[in-house]
Short mmCIF file of C-alpha atoms in Angstrom, two decimals:
data_model
loop_
_atom_site.label_atom_id
_atom_site.label_comp_id
_atom_site.label_asym_id
_atom_site.label_seq_id
_atom_site.Cartn_x
_atom_site.Cartn_y
_atom_site.Cartn_z
CA VAL A 1422 16.29 -30.76 0.93
CA MET A 1423 16.19 -27.10 1.95
CA ARG A 1424 13.53 -25.14 0.09
CA HIS A 1425 13.49 -21.35 0.11
CA ILE A 1426 10.38 -19.22 -0.05
CA VAL A 1427 10.89 -15.57 -0.94
CA TYR A 1428 8.22 -13.60 0.93
CA PHE A 1429 7.66 -10.26 -0.82
CA THR A 1430 6.26 -7.12 0.77
CA SER A 1431 2.71 -8.45 0.51
CA ASN A 1432 1.19 -9.03 3.95
CA ASN A 1433 -1.74 -11.06 2.65
CA ALA A 1434 -3.35 -12.77 5.68
CA VAL A 1435 -4.13 -16.00 3.79
CA LEU A 1436 -0.53 -16.33 2.62
CA THR A 1437 0.71 -15.72 6.16
CA ARG A 1438 -1.44 -18.54 7.55
CA ARG A 1439 -0.30 -20.95 4.83
CA LEU A 1440 3.36 -20.19 5.53
CA GLN A 1441 2.82 -20.74 9.26
CA GLU A 1442 1.21 -24.11 8.58
CA LEU A 1443 4.08 -24.99 6.24
CA ASP A 1444 6.59 -24.13 8.97
CA LYS A 1445 4.97 -26.67 11.29
CA THR A 1446 5.08 -29.53 8.78
CA SER A 1447 8.44 -28.78 7.14
CA ARG A 1448 10.54 -29.26 10.32
CA GLY A 1449 12.82 -26.37 9.51
CA ARG A 1450 13.27 -27.19 5.84
CA VAL A 1451 11.52 -23.98 4.76
CA ARG A 1452 13.00 -20.58 5.30
CA ARG A 1453 11.34 -17.24 4.61
CA PHE A 1454 13.12 -14.19 3.26
CA TYR A 1455 11.49 -10.78 3.71
CA VAL A 1456 12.80 -8.80 0.77
CA PRO A 1457 12.69 -4.98 0.44
CA LYS A 1458 10.42 -3.10 -1.93
CA ALA A 1459 11.25 -3.20 -5.61
CA ARG A 1460 13.45 -0.40 -6.93
CA LEU A 1461 12.30 1.97 -9.66
CA GLN A 1462 14.65 0.30 -12.16
CA GLU A 1463 13.01 -3.06 -11.47
CA GLY A 1464 9.65 -1.68 -12.55
CA VAL A 1465 11.09 -0.55 -15.87
CA ALA A 1466 12.95 -3.87 -16.30
CA TRP A 1467 9.73 -5.79 -15.61
CA PHE A 1468 7.89 -3.75 -18.26
CA GLN A 1469 10.61 -4.49 -20.82
CA LEU A 1470 10.32 -8.19 -20.01
CA VAL A 1471 6.53 -8.48 -20.37
CA SER A 1472 6.17 -6.05 -23.29
CA LYS A 1473 9.22 -7.46 -25.11
CA GLU A 1474 10.34 -3.92 -25.97
CA ARG A 1475 14.08 -3.42 -26.24
CA THR A 1476 13.90 0.27 -25.35
CA VAL A 1477 11.46 2.25 -23.23
CA THR A 1478 10.73 5.88 -24.09
CA ASP A 1479 11.48 8.55 -21.49
CA THR A 1480 7.75 9.35 -21.28
CA LYS A 1481 6.83 5.73 -20.58
CA LYS A 1482 9.69 5.35 -18.13
CA GLY A 1483 8.52 8.46 -16.25
CA GLN A 1484 4.97 7.10 -16.06
CA LEU A 1485 6.12 3.70 -14.78
CA GLU A 1486 8.32 5.31 -12.13
CA LEU A 1487 5.47 7.62 -11.06
CA TRP A 1488 3.17 4.63 -10.50
CA MET A 1489 5.89 2.85 -8.55
CA VAL A 1490 6.42 5.83 -6.24
CA LYS A 1491 2.71 6.58 -5.87
CA TYR A 1492 1.56 3.04 -5.03
CA GLY A 1493 4.50 1.84 -2.97
CA ARG A 1494 6.71 0.21 -5.61
CA SER A 1495 4.30 -2.65 -6.12
CA LEU A 1496 4.85 -4.70 -9.28
CA ARG A 1497 1.37 -6.16 -8.84
CA VAL A 1498 -0.22 -2.69 -9.05
CA LEU A 1499 2.07 -1.86 -11.95
CA SER A 1500 0.83 -4.93 -13.83
CA HIS A 1501 -2.81 -3.82 -13.38
CA LEU A 1502 -2.13 -0.32 -14.71
CA VAL A 1503 -0.04 -1.52 -17.65
CA ALA A 1504 -2.75 -4.03 -18.59
CA ALA A 1505 -5.32 -1.20 -18.61
CA GLY A 1506 -3.48 0.50 -21.48
CA ASP A 1507 -4.93 3.91 -22.37
CA SER A 1508 -7.68 3.39 -19.77
CA TYR A 1509 -5.23 3.52 -16.87
CA GLU A 1510 -6.91 6.60 -15.35
CA ALA A 1511 -10.21 4.71 -15.08
CA ARG A 1512 -8.32 1.77 -13.53
CA GLU A 1513 -6.78 4.10 -10.95
CA LYS A 1514 -10.27 5.31 -9.97
CA GLU A 1515 -11.38 1.70 -9.64
CA MET A 1516 -8.40 0.98 -7.40
CA ALA A 1517 -9.25 3.99 -5.22
CA ALA A 1518 -12.83 2.73 -4.86
CA GLU A 1519 -11.55 -0.76 -4.01
CA LEU A 1520 -9.34 0.69 -1.26
CA VAL A 1521 -12.29 2.57 0.26
CA ALA A 1522 -14.40 -0.59 0.16
CA LYS A 1523 -11.64 -2.50 1.98
CA LEU A 1524 -11.36 0.24 4.63
CA LYS A 1525 -15.13 0.14 5.21
CA SER A 1526 -15.09 -3.65 5.41
CA ALA A 1527 -12.25 -3.56 7.94
CA ARG A 1528 -14.07 -0.83 9.92
CA VAL A 1529 -11.06 1.44 9.86
CA THR A 1530 -11.64 4.54 11.99
CA LEU A 1531 -9.58 7.49 13.15
CA ARG A 1532 -9.73 6.11 16.68
CA ARG A 1533 -8.43 2.73 15.53
CA LEU A 1534 -5.56 4.31 13.61
CA ALA A 1535 -4.69 6.33 16.71
CA GLU A 1536 -4.96 3.61 19.33
CA ASP A 1537 -4.16 0.22 17.77
CA PRO A 1538 -0.51 -0.90 17.84
CA ASP A 1539 1.21 -1.30 14.48
CA VAL A 1540 0.94 -5.09 14.49
CA HIS A 1541 -2.88 -4.88 14.71
CA LEU A 1542 -3.02 -2.51 11.75
CA GLU A 1543 -1.00 -4.81 9.49
CA HIS A 1544 -3.92 -6.10 7.44
CA ILE A 1545 -6.18 -3.04 7.18
CA GLY A 1546 -7.28 -2.64 3.61
CA GLY A 1547 -5.89 -6.07 2.74
CA ASP A 1548 -2.31 -5.48 1.60
CA ALA A 1549 -3.09 -2.21 -0.22
CA ALA A 1550 -2.30 0.12 2.72
CA LEU A 1551 0.60 -1.44 4.65
CA CYS A 1552 3.45 -3.77 3.77
CA ILE A 1553 6.19 -5.76 5.51
CA LYS A 1554 9.48 -4.03 6.25
CA SER A 1555 12.69 -5.96 5.63
CA THR A 1556 15.91 -5.72 7.65
CA PHE A 1557 17.84 -5.77 4.37
CA SER A 1558 20.38 -2.97 4.00
CA THR A 1559 22.91 -2.30 1.26
CA THR A 1560 25.37 -0.91 3.83
CA THR A 1561 25.50 -4.12 5.88
CA ALA A 1562 28.35 -6.56 5.20
CA LYS A 1563 26.08 -9.57 5.72
CA PRO A 1564 22.56 -8.40 4.90
CA THR A 1565 19.65 -10.14 6.61
CA PHE A 1566 16.12 -10.63 5.30
CA GLU A 1567 14.11 -10.71 8.51
CA CYS A 1568 10.77 -9.03 9.25
CA ALA A 1569 11.16 -5.55 10.75
CA GLY A 1570 7.48 -4.79 11.33
CA VAL A 1571 5.16 -3.00 8.95
CA GLU A 1572 5.16 0.34 7.17
CA TRP A 1573 2.85 2.35 4.95
CA ARG A 1574 3.06 1.31 1.30
CA SER A 1575 3.67 4.90 0.29
CA LYS A 1576 3.12 8.43 1.49
CA TRP A 1577 0.33 8.87 -1.06
CA VAL A 1578 -1.50 5.71 0.09
CA LYS A 1579 -1.16 6.84 3.72
CA ASP A 1580 -2.73 10.17 2.78
CA GLN A 1581 -5.71 8.40 1.17
CA VAL A 1582 -6.31 6.21 4.24
CA PHE A 1583 -5.99 9.08 6.70
CA ARG A 1584 -8.24 11.47 4.78
CA TRP A 1585 -10.93 8.80 4.44
CA ALA A 1586 -10.89 8.17 8.21
CA TRP A 1587 -10.70 11.92 8.88
CA ALA A 1588 -13.71 12.73 6.71
CA GLU A 1589 -15.68 10.11 8.65
CA ALA A 1590 -14.82 11.50 12.09
CA ALA A 1591 -12.86 14.76 12.14
CA TYR A 1592 -14.62 15.56 15.43
CA GLU A 1593 -12.45 12.82 17.00
CA ALA A 1594 -9.28 14.74 16.11
CA ASN A 1595 -8.22 14.89 19.74
CA THR A 1596 -8.12 11.07 19.78
CA LEU A 1597 -5.02 11.27 17.60
CA ALA A 1598 -3.61 14.58 18.80
CA SER A 1599 -3.64 13.52 22.46
CA ARG A 1600 -1.35 10.56 21.66
CA TYR A 1601 1.51 12.48 20.10
CA ASN A 1602 3.72 11.90 23.17
CA THR A 1603 3.52 8.10 22.86
CA ALA A 1604 4.22 7.93 19.12
CA LEU A 1605 7.52 7.64 17.35
CA SER A 1606 7.97 9.66 14.17
CA SER A 1607 9.00 6.50 12.31
CA ASP A 1608 6.17 4.15 13.31
CA VAL A 1609 2.83 3.72 11.55
CA ARG A 1610 0.88 5.95 13.95
CA GLY A 1611 3.64 8.56 14.25
CA ARG A 1612 3.64 9.03 10.50
CA LEU A 1613 -0.01 10.09 10.69
CA PHE A 1614 0.83 13.33 12.50
CA GLU A 1615 2.13 14.70 9.23
CA ASP A 1616 -1.28 14.05 7.64
CA PHE A 1617 -3.05 15.47 10.72
CA ILE A 1618 -1.20 18.76 10.27
CA LEU A 1619 -1.37 19.01 6.47
CA VAL A 1620 -5.12 18.37 6.45
CA GLN A 1621 -5.59 21.61 8.42
CA PHE A 1622 -4.66 23.59 5.29
CA ARG A 1623 -7.41 21.96 3.20
CA VAL A 1624 -10.94 23.24 2.61
CA HIS A 1625 -13.66 21.68 4.83
CA MET A 1626 -11.13 19.47 6.64
CA SER A 1627 -9.82 21.49 9.60
CA ALA A 1628 -10.09 19.87 13.04
CA GLU A 1629 -13.37 20.45 14.83
CA GLY A 1630 -13.24 21.51 18.45
CA MET A 1631 -9.49 22.21 18.35
CA LEU A 1632 -7.72 25.54 18.23
CA PHE A 1633 -4.50 26.03 16.26
CA THR A 1634 -2.29 29.03 16.97
CA PHE A 1635 0.39 30.61 14.79
CA HIS A 1636 3.42 32.58 16.00
CA THR A 1637 6.96 33.44 14.98
CA THR A 1638 9.71 31.25 16.43
CA GLN A 1639 11.59 32.28 19.57
CA ASN A 1640 15.29 33.12 19.69
CA MET A 1641 16.75 33.48 23.18
CA GLY A 1642 13.27 34.24 24.51
CA ASP A 1643 12.48 36.91 21.92
CA ALA A 1644 10.11 36.61 18.98
CA THR A 1645 11.85 36.50 15.60
CA GLU A 1646 10.94 38.88 12.77
CA ASP A 1647 7.66 38.42 10.91
CA SER A 1648 8.87 39.60 7.51
CA VAL A 1649 6.12 37.79 5.59
CA GLY A 1650 3.42 39.54 7.64
CA LEU A 1651 1.43 36.50 8.80
CA THR A 1652 1.05 36.74 12.58
CA ALA A 1653 -1.81 38.28 14.54
CA ARG A 1654 -1.85 39.57 18.09
CA ASP A 1655 -4.17 36.78 19.24
CA GLY A 1656 -2.10 34.05 17.53
CA ALA A 1657 -4.78 33.22 14.95
CA VAL A 1658 -3.74 31.15 11.94
CA PRO A 1659 -3.63 33.40 8.84
CA THR A 1660 -6.92 33.29 6.93
CA PRO A 1661 -5.34 32.75 3.46
CA ILE A 1662 -3.79 29.46 4.58
CA HIS A 1663 -6.18 28.09 7.24
CA GLY A 1664 -8.47 25.57 5.51
CA ALA A 1665 -8.06 27.40 2.22
CA VAL A 1666 -6.55 24.79 -0.14
CA GLU A 1667 -9.05 23.19 -2.53
CA ALA A 1668 -8.68 19.47 -3.22
CA SER A 1669 -7.67 20.20 -6.83
CA ASN A 1670 -4.83 22.40 -5.56
CA CYS A 1671 -3.06 19.63 -3.63
CA ARG A 1672 -0.23 18.74 -6.02
CA TRP A 1673 2.06 15.75 -5.50
CA PHE A 1674 5.52 15.90 -7.00
CA ARG A 1675 8.46 13.59 -7.66
CA ASP A 1676 12.12 14.39 -7.13
CA SER A 1677 15.37 13.22 -8.70
CA GLY A 1678 17.28 13.35 -5.42
CA LYS A 1679 20.10 15.32 -7.10
CA TRP A 1680 19.83 18.75 -5.51
CA ASP A 1681 23.40 19.64 -6.41
CA ASP A 1682 22.15 20.06 -10.01
CA ARG A 1683 19.24 22.44 -9.41
CA ASP A 1684 18.34 22.86 -13.07
CA ALA A 1685 17.80 19.12 -13.44
CA CYS A 1686 15.50 18.84 -10.40
CA MET A 1687 11.89 17.90 -11.14
CA GLU A 1688 10.56 20.29 -8.48
CA ARG A 1689 11.71 23.33 -10.46
CA GLU A 1690 9.16 22.64 -13.22
CA VAL A 1691 6.41 22.11 -10.62
CA VAL A 1692 7.06 25.56 -9.14
CA GLN A 1693 7.05 27.17 -12.59
CA ARG A 1694 3.78 25.51 -13.56
CA VAL A 1695 1.98 26.49 -10.33
CA MET A 1696 3.06 30.13 -10.34
CA GLN A 1697 2.82 30.84 -14.06
CA ARG A 1698 -0.52 29.11 -14.63
CA GLY A 1699 -2.14 29.52 -11.22
CA ASN A 1700 -4.63 32.23 -10.26
CA GLY A 1701 -3.06 32.89 -6.86
CA SER A 1702 -5.27 30.49 -4.86
CA PRO A 1703 -3.36 28.56 -2.16
CA VAL A 1704 -1.58 25.47 -3.55
CA LEU A 1705 -0.13 22.72 -1.34
CA LEU A 1706 2.84 20.91 -2.90
CA ILE A 1707 3.57 17.49 -1.34
CA PRO A 1708 6.53 15.20 -2.14
CA PHE A 1709 5.80 11.56 -2.95
CA ILE A 1710 8.77 10.21 -0.98
CA PRO A 1711 8.18 10.02 2.81
CA ASP A 1712 11.70 11.10 3.79
CA TYR A 1713 12.07 14.16 1.57
CA PRO A 1714 14.96 16.12 3.16
CA GLY A 1715 14.14 19.21 5.20
CA LEU A 1716 10.43 19.63 4.56
CA ASP A 1717 7.08 17.84 4.28
CA ALA A 1718 5.18 20.28 2.04
CA VAL A 1719 5.33 23.73 0.45
CA LEU A 1720 2.42 26.18 0.48
CA VAL A 1721 2.30 29.00 -2.08
CA TRP A 1722 -0.43 31.61 -2.49
CA LYS A 1723 -1.09 35.21 -3.49
CA GLN A 1724 -2.04 37.77 -0.88
CA GLY A 1725 -2.83 41.32 -1.93
CA GLY A 1726 -1.44 40.57 -5.39
CA VAL A 1727 1.89 39.41 -3.91
CA TRP A 1728 3.16 35.80 -4.00
CA LYS A 1729 4.06 34.26 -0.64
CA ALA A 1730 5.38 30.83 0.34
CA LEU A 1731 5.89 28.65 3.41
CA LEU A 1732 8.25 25.67 3.57
CA ILE A 1733 6.47 23.34 6.01
CA GLN A 1734 8.18 20.93 8.37
CA VAL A 1735 6.11 18.65 10.67
CA THR A 1736 8.17 17.40 13.59
CA LEU A 1737 7.74 15.72 16.98
CA SER A 1738 11.32 16.65 17.93
CA PRO A 1739 12.01 19.59 20.29
CA ARG A 1740 14.76 20.73 17.91
CA HIS A 1741 14.96 20.27 14.15
CA ALA A 1742 17.94 22.08 12.68
CA ALA A 1743 18.28 21.31 8.98
CA SER A 1744 20.67 18.50 8.07
CA GLU A 1745 23.21 18.93 5.31
CA GLY A 1746 20.75 17.43 2.83
CA GLY A 1747 17.93 19.54 4.24
CA GLU A 1748 19.99 22.73 3.89
CA ALA A 1749 20.59 21.95 0.20
CA VAL A 1750 16.85 21.36 -0.37
CA PHE A 1751 15.91 24.59 1.43
CA ALA A 1752 18.38 26.53 -0.69
CA CYS A 1753 16.95 24.99 -3.88
CA TRP A 1754 13.38 25.90 -3.00
CA VAL A 1755 14.28 29.47 -2.09
CA GLU A 1756 16.08 29.80 -5.43
CA TRP A 1757 13.17 28.31 -7.43
CA LEU A 1758 10.59 30.47 -5.65
CA THR A 1759 12.52 33.72 -6.06
CA ALA A 1760 13.19 32.92 -9.73
CA ASN A 1761 9.41 32.75 -10.24
CA GLY A 1762 8.46 35.98 -8.53
CA VAL A 1763 8.45 35.39 -4.76
CA GLN A 1764 10.52 38.00 -2.92
CA PRO A 1765 12.92 36.49 -0.34
CA THR A 1766 11.18 38.50 2.39
CA ASN A 1767 7.91 36.72 1.52
CA ILE A 1768 9.35 33.23 2.02
CA GLY A 1769 9.11 31.59 5.43
CA VAL A 1770 9.71 28.27 7.17
CA LEU A 1771 6.78 26.89 9.18
CA TYR A 1772 7.44 24.36 11.95
CA CYS A 1773 4.34 22.38 12.95
CA VAL A 1774 5.16 21.03 16.40
CA LYS A 1775 3.88 19.58 19.67
CA PRO A 1776 2.01 21.95 22.03
CA GLU A 1777 4.79 21.95 24.64
CA ASP A 1778 7.37 22.98 22.00
CA HIS A 1779 5.24 25.89 20.76
CA PRO A 1780 6.36 28.56 19.91
CA TYR A 1781 9.29 26.64 18.45
CA SER A 1782 12.89 27.73 18.90
CA TRP A 1783 14.62 29.41 15.97
CA GLN A 1784 16.49 26.82 13.88
CA ARG A 1785 19.46 27.01 11.53
CA VAL A 1786 18.46 26.45 7.90
CA GLY A 1787 21.80 26.65 6.16
CA GLY A 1788 22.35 30.35 6.74
CA LEU A 1789 19.21 31.35 4.81
CA ALA A 1790 17.73 34.63 5.99
CA VAL A 1791 14.04 33.68 5.89
CA ALA A 1792 11.28 34.21 8.43
CA GLN A 1793 10.49 31.31 10.75
CA TYR A 1794 7.06 30.46 12.19
CA SER A 1795 5.56 27.94 14.60
CA MET A 1796 2.09 26.34 14.56
CA SER A 1797 0.50 23.92 17.01
CA TRP A 1798 -2.81 22.90 18.58
CA THR A 1799 -4.33 23.13 22.03
CA THR A 1800 -4.61 19.87 23.94
CA GLY A 1801 -8.25 20.51 24.89
CA ARG A 1802 -11.39 22.05 23.45
CA HIS A 1803 -11.08 25.77 22.84
CA LYS A 1804 -12.75 27.65 25.70
CA ARG A 1805 -14.83 30.60 24.56
CA LYS A 1806 -16.40 33.32 26.65
CA ARG A 1807 -19.71 31.43 26.40
CA SER A 1808 -18.50 28.00 27.51
CA GLY A 1809 -19.92 25.14 25.44
CA LYS A 1810 -21.59 27.50 22.98
CA ARG A 1811 -20.77 26.66 19.37
CA THR A 1812 -20.76 29.42 16.77
CA THR A 1813 -22.97 29.18 13.68
CA THR A 1814 -19.90 28.90 11.43
CA GLU A 1815 -18.49 26.02 13.51
CA ALA A 1816 -21.83 24.19 13.45
CA HIS A 1817 -22.26 24.58 9.68
CA ARG A 1818 -18.67 23.45 9.05
CA GLY A 1819 -19.18 20.38 11.25
CA ILE A 1820 -22.43 19.42 9.49
CA GLU A 1821 -20.82 19.83 6.08
CA GLN A 1822 -17.82 17.70 7.09
CA ARG A 1823 -20.12 14.83 8.07
CA LEU A 1824 -22.18 15.13 4.91
CA ARG A 1825 -19.07 15.01 2.74
CA GLY A 1826 -17.86 12.02 4.75
CA GLY A 1827 -20.96 9.95 3.99
CA GLY A 1828 -23.81 11.63 5.88
CA ASN A 1829 -24.05 9.41 8.99
CA ARG A 1830 -27.50 10.31 10.38
CA SER A 1831 -26.90 9.13 13.95
CA ARG A 1832 -23.85 11.39 14.27
CA LEU A 1833 -25.82 14.37 12.95
CA ARG A 1834 -28.63 13.62 15.41
CA HIS A 1835 -26.42 13.37 18.48
CA ARG A 1836 -23.99 16.15 17.59
CA PHE A 1837 -26.18 19.05 16.47
CA THR A 1838 -29.29 20.83 17.72
CA ASN A 1839 -32.52 21.35 15.77
CA SER A 1840 -31.80 25.05 15.32
CA GLU A 1841 -28.28 24.35 13.99
CA LEU A 1842 -29.63 21.83 11.49
CA MET A 1843 -32.46 24.15 10.43
CA GLY A 1844 -30.01 27.02 10.07
CA PHE A 1845 -27.75 24.89 7.86
CA ALA A 1846 -30.74 23.91 5.69
CA ALA A 1847 -31.79 27.56 5.33
CA ALA A 1848 -28.27 28.73 4.45
CA ASN A 1849 -28.00 26.06 1.74
CA GLN A 1850 -31.61 26.34 0.46
CA LEU A 1851 -32.47 22.73 1.30
CA PRO A 1852 -36.25 22.15 1.26
CA ILE A 1853 -37.85 20.74 4.42
CA LYS A 1854 -41.52 19.73 4.48
CA GLY A 1855 -43.88 20.63 7.28
CA SER A 1856 -44.20 23.61 9.58
CA LYS A 1857 -42.83 21.77 12.62
CA PRO A 1858 -40.58 18.98 11.29
CA THR A 1859 -39.00 16.48 13.68
CA LYS A 1860 -35.24 16.28 14.03
CA ALA A 1861 -35.19 13.01 12.07
CA ALA A 1862 -37.14 14.66 9.24
CA ILE A 1863 -34.75 17.63 9.14
CA ILE A 1864 -31.73 15.32 8.95
CA ALA A 1865 -33.35 13.13 6.29
CA ALA A 1866 -34.08 16.19 4.13
CA ILE A 1867 -30.54 17.55 4.54
CA VAL A 1868 -28.91 14.21 3.66
CA GLU A 1869 -31.20 13.73 0.67
CA ASN A 1870 -30.84 17.22 -0.80
CA PHE A 1871 -27.29 18.26 0.12
CA GLY A 1872 -25.18 18.71 -3.02
CA LYS A 1873 -28.17 18.94 -5.35
CA GLN A 1874 -28.58 22.71 -4.99
CA PRO A 1875 -25.86 25.39 -5.12
CA ALA A 1876 -25.28 27.15 -1.84
CA THR A 1877 -25.87 30.92 -1.88
CA ALA A 1878 -25.87 33.66 0.71
CA CYS A 1879 -29.69 34.08 0.67
CA PRO A 1880 -32.55 32.08 -0.81
CA THR A 1881 -34.06 33.08 -4.12
CA PRO A 1882 -37.81 33.89 -4.32
CA ALA A 1883 -38.50 30.49 -5.91
CA SER A 1884 -36.90 28.61 -3.02
CA PRO A 1885 -38.93 27.74 0.09
CA ARG A 1886 -38.00 29.94 3.00
CA ILE A 1887 -37.32 28.38 6.35
CA SER A 1888 -37.69 30.49 9.42
CA VAL A 1889 -36.47 29.56 12.87
CA VAL A 1890 -38.44 31.23 15.67
CA PRO A 1891 -36.24 31.89 18.70
CA ARG A 1892 -37.54 30.86 22.08
CA ARG A 1893 -38.75 33.61 24.35
CA SER A 1894 -36.29 34.55 27.00
CA LYS A 1895 -37.53 34.56 30.60
CA ARG A 1896 -38.17 37.95 32.07
CA VAL A 1897 -35.95 38.64 35.07
CA ARG A 1898 -37.37 40.85 37.75
CA ARG A 1899 -34.97 43.38 39.20
CA LYS A 1900 -34.59 43.65 42.90
CA LYS A 1901 -35.62 46.97 44.30
#
């Protein structure tokens, strides 16, 4: 008797071992089928089945589909959220905490994500982060159901995993960036380059020890026009967009996939909401689907009272002319942005590329006359005039990144000097006992008190003042 086992996208390690043992004892009587992820309609059909409701309201349908897209089309996750009822938001927070606990237990690090092959990453976070890919295709005459490796459950889940690892060790950014030439854009590690770039726009999360530069694209060796007014002579990334997006201003959006009917597209309402209700602070709009045509994110902000926007494309390819679908998406976004107050001359396309492709070549974007820019990173530590000397701002940013990532004391001790730690404590009004505290005491006080007091430019009279006495410089005798 031939028995069939349908193996869903779960890559549970215990289930895998049981199936392997079954293969040995069944003598070929058991066959495994690796099926693709559930479709959005299947999530709605499942809800109708378990709730015994003949019809599902549009609001409920939209919520179910959002959960499916956000969590990787997992019916198991959908069952947890449906069972939570009106407390689904609390259940989502619990699920986020559970994912972090799994990542800690598995000792997931930025270095591991950068260096381990895909097959070794299969079980990180249990089966919450990655899932099995199936060879199934609707365009194949005789579809197969074999294993085609692993993939991220969803773009949103990938973002959560990367940002957790990044917050723990952003100073190891070069570990990932130096491996861009060995990664494929479609594999598990290659997909992380998108997160590596997008995190540079967020507050307190820019790469430490790496320099990003920003230029216009090149056309036949000449720089293209900077109509949005973003470039600087030294190639510095514009201040309004470099590490300027607050966490609350990272907005994920769904799409209908029907860009020929622009009025029916879900993105149009997202643009209206951001620009009509926003205060002009930078907002990063990110699509839920990983293969959104033409772009990976959209950044909108106000500068000098004027709305500006960048359509961001992260690519490892030396050329990335927009496809037919990408051209349609670009045209839609330009139309939605201009309809809400962004002048066409203040809309640009930003290509985030490999260092050797920077500045990027001018690309065709469906005949749209918009400015084009290029951004990339240096492959080594930025060399300053005073080699090895870290600025106060860089030191304070690095300390704050580690504190927000969990406050690992050993990393603070080995990475920063006493004066840098004392300066950070003084700038943030963190009390430190003793006139000559040890480095361990300074770190302990910072970890204990960080976040309890609001940071201000100078301490108030009631706050203890901390003074750092500079060492005397040696007197140099001049030769006569």
